[in-house]
C-alpha positions as semicolon CSV with decimal commas, in nm:
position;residue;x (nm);y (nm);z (nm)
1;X;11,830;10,240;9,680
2;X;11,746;10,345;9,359
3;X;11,351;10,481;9,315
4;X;11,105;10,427;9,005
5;X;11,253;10,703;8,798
6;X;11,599;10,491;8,798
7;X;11,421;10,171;8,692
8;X;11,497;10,097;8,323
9;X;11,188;9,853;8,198
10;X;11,185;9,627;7,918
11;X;10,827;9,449;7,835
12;X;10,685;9,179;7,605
13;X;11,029;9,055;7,511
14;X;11,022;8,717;7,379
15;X;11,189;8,447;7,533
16;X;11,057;8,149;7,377
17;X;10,827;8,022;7,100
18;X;10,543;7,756;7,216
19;X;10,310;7,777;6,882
20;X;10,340;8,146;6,968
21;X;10,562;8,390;7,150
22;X;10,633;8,384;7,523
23;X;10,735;8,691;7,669
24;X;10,882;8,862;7,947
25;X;10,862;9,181;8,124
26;X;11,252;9,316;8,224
27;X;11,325;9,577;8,535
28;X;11,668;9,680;8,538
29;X;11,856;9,952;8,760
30;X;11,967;10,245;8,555
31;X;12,301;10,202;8,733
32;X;12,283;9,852;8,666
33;X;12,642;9,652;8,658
34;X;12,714;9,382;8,456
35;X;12,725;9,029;8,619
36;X;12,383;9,178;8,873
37;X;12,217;8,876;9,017
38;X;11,889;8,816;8,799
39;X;11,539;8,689;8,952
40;X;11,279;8,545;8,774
41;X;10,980;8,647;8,945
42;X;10,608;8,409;8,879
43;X;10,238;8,506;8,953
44;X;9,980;8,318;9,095
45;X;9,667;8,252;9,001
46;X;9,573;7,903;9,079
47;X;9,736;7,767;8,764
48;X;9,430;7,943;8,557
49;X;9,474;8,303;8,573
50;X;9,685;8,588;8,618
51;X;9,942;8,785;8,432
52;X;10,315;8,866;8,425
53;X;10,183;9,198;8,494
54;X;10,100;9,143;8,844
55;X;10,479;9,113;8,975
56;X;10,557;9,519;8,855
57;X;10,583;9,606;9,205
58;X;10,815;9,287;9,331
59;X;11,045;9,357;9,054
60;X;11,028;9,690;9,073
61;X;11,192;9,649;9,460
62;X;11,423;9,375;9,350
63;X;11,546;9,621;9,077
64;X;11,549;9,917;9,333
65;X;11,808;9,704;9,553
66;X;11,992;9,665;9,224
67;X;11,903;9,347;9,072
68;X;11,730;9,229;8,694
69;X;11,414;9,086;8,771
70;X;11,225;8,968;8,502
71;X;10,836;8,864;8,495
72;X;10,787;8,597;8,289
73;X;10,451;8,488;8,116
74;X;10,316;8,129;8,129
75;X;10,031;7,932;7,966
76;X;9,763;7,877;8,230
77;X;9,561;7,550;8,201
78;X;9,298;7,699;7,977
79;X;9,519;7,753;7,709
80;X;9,763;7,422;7,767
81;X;9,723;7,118;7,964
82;X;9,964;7,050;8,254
83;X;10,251;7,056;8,267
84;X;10,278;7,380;8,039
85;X;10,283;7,597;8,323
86;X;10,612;7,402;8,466
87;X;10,748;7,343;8,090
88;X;10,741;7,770;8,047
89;X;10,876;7,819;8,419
90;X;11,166;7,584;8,321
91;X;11,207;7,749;7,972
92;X;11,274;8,090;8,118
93;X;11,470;7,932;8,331
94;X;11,715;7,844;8,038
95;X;11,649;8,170;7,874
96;X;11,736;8,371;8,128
97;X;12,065;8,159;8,167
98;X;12,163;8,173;7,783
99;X;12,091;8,546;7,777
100;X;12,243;8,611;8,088
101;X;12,480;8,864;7,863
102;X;12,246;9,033;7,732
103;X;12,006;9,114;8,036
104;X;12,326;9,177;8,244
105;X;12,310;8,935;8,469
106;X;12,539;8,639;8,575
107;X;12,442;8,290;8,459
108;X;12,533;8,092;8,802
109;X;12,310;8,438;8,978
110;X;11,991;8,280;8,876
111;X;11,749;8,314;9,144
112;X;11,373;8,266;9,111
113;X;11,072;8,386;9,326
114;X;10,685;8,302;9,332
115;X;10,348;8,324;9,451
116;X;10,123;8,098;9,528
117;X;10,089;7,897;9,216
118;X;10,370;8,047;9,077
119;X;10,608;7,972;9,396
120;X;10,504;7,622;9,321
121;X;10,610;7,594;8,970
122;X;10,971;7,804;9,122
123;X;11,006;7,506;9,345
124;X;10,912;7,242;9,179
125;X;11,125;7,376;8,858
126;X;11,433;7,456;9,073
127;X;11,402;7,119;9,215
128;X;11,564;6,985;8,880
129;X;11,301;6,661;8,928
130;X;11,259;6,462;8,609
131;X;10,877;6,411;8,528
132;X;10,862;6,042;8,388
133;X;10,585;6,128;8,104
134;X;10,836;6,316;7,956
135;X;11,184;6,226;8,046
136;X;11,446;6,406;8,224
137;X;11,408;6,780;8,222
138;X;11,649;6,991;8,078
139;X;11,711;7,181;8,420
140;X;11,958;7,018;8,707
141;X;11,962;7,129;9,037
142;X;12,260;7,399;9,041
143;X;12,135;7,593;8,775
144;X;11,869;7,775;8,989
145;X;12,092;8,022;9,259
146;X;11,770;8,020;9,497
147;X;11,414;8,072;9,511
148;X;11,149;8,301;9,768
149;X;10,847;8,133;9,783
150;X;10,530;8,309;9,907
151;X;10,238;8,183;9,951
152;X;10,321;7,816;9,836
153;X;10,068;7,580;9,791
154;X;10,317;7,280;9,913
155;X;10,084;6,985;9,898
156;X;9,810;7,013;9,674
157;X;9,535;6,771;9,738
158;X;9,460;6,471;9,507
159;X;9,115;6,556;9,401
160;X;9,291;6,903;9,343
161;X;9,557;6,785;9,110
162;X;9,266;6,590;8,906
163;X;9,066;6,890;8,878
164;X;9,385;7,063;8,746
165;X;9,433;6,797;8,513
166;X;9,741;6,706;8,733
167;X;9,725;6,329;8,687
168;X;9,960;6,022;8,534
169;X;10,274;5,922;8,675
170;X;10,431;6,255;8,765
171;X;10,117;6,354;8,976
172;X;10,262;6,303;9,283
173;X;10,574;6,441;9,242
174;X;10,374;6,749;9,136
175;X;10,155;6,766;9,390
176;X;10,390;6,771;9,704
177;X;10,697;6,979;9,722
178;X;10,824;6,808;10,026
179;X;10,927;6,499;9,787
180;X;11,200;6,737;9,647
181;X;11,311;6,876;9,947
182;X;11,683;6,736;9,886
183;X;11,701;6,863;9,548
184;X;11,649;7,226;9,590
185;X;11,848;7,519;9,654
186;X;11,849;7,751;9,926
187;X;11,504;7,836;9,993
188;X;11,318;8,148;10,187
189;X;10,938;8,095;10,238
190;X;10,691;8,351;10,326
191;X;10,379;8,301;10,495
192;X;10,066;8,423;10,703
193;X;9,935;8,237;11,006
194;X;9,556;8,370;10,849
195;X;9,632;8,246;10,531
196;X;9,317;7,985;10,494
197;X;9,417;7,906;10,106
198;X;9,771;7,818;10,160
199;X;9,780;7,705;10,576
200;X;10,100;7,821;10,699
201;X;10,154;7,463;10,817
202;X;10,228;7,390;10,435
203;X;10,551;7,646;10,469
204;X;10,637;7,505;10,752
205;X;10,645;7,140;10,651
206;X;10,838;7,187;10,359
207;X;11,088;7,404;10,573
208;X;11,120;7,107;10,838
209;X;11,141;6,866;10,502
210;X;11,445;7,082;10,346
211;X;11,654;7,106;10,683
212;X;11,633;6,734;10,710
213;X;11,769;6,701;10,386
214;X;12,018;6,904;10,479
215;X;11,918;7,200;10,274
216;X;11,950;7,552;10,366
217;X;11,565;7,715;10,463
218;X;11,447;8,009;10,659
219;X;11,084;8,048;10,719
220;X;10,894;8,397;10,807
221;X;10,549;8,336;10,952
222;X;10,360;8,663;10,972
223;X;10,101;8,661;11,246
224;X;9,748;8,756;11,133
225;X;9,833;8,771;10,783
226;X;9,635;8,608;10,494
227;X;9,656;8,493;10,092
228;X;9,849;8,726;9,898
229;X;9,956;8,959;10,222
230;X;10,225;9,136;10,028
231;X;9,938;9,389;9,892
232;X;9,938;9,516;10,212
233;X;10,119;9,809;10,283
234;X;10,502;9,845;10,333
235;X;10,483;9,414;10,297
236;X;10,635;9,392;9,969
237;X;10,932;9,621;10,049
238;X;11,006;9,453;10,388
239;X;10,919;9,071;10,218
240;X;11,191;9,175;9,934
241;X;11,436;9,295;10,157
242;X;11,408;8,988;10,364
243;X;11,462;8,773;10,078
244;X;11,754;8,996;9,903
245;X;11,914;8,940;10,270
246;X;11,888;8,585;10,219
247;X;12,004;8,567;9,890
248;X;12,279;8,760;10,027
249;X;12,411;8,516;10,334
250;X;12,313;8,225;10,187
251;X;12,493;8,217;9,814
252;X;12,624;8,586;9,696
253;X;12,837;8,654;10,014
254;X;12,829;8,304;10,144
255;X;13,189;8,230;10,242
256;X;13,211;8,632;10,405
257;X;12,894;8,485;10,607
258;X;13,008;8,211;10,689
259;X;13,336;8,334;10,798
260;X;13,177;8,578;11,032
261;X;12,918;8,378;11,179
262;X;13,225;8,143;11,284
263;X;13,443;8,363;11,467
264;X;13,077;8,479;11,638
265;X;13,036;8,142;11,725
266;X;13,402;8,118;11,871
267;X;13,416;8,450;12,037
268;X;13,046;8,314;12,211
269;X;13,253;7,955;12,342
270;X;13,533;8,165;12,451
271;X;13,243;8,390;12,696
272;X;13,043;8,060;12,812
């Protein structure tokens, strides 16, 4: 695993132009490889606040177990009205993808990670929903490899959304994930059984939601733990790890996986 000194950083790259620059933050392994799987990685904030600067250390662990993860800026709702925040999650999205080349990552490797607020706008982005104020988005379900939420804020109350200026006819959609739960990729979620802000029933809703769809889910509930537990120590290492892992089973090594966890399966009928 490569440490901080092997970390090649890129910031304040633009990616896109919204009446002014967007920009992103890249953390590369020196030892990087062309075709590394790429994770775009989104703060929290509640929508309002916070900066692309918070997710140094998550990238800096995805990029120590050899991936490009790349922090991307949003507008927050005091500088745009919803949905800006989604319309610069998806735009990365697509900037990511049509760079892939250049950042040295593979454009079906696409994976995406968030917290809180900014797991949201992963989901509901990777989701590929069309929001009917504006048409059909430019981003299908496919083109997002997977997403690690933390934290998620699944179903956002009505009065909520208002407050947020979350409103019109794609408000619902919006404001609970669970209505998307057949469109989405394979998804990891994170959470804290403490966690008052974001109840890890939430998590656990819109895991049971995804499995009925016949998605592919995990869930880790971490006993004790409250809002924004991967400050604590050794959490962010062992929450990256556990998502790398199921990056890993679930779409980068997939058929090897699969495979293996067949002949288990026959080699545990052949015992019983």
């Amino acid at each position: 695993m490569a440490d901080a000194a092997e970390i090649v950083v890129e910031r304040d790259a633009v990616y896109a132009e919204v009446g002014r620059p967007l920009r992103w933050n890249v953390f590369r392994p020196a030892a990087a490889v062309a075709g590394a799987p790429g994770i775009l990685v989104y703060h929290g904030g509640g929508w309002r606040v916070g900066d692309r600067a918070n997710m140094t250390a998550a990238c800096e662990a995805f990029a120590r177990r050899g991936w490009v993860a790349i922090a991307p800026e949003y507008r927050l709702l005091g500088e745009a009205p919803w949905p800006a925040p989604l319309d610069d999650t998806r735009a990365a999205i697509r900037a990511a993808r049509e760079q892939a080349g250049a950042l040295g990552i593979a454009a079906d490797r696409v994976f995406l990670a968030g917290y809180s607020a900014g797991a949201h706008l992963a989901l509901l982005a990777a989701s590929g929903s069309e929001d009917p104020a504006q048409g059909p988005c430019a981003d299908r379900p496919g083109t997002v490899a997977g997403v690690a939420a933390f934290f998620v804020p699944a179903v956002i109350p009505e009065t909520q959304g208002s407050a947020l200026g979350i409103t019109g006819p794609c408000a619902a959609a919006a404001l609970d994930l669970r209505t998307h739960a057949g469109r989405l990729p394979p998804v990891i979620l994170f959470c804290g059984d403490g966690d008052s802000m974001t109840p890890p029933e939430l998590s656990l809703e819109l895991y049971q939601a995804i499995r009925r769809a016949g998605g592919t889910a995990d869930l880790r509930l971490y006993a004790d733990l409250v809002h924004e537990f991967v400050s604590l120590p050794g959490m962010m290492e062992a929450t990256v790890d556990d998502a790398a892992a199921f990056f890993t089973r679930t779409v980068l090594c997939k058929a090897e996986f699969d495979a293996a966890l067949e002949r288990l399966r026959r080699w545990w009928e052949g015992v019983g």
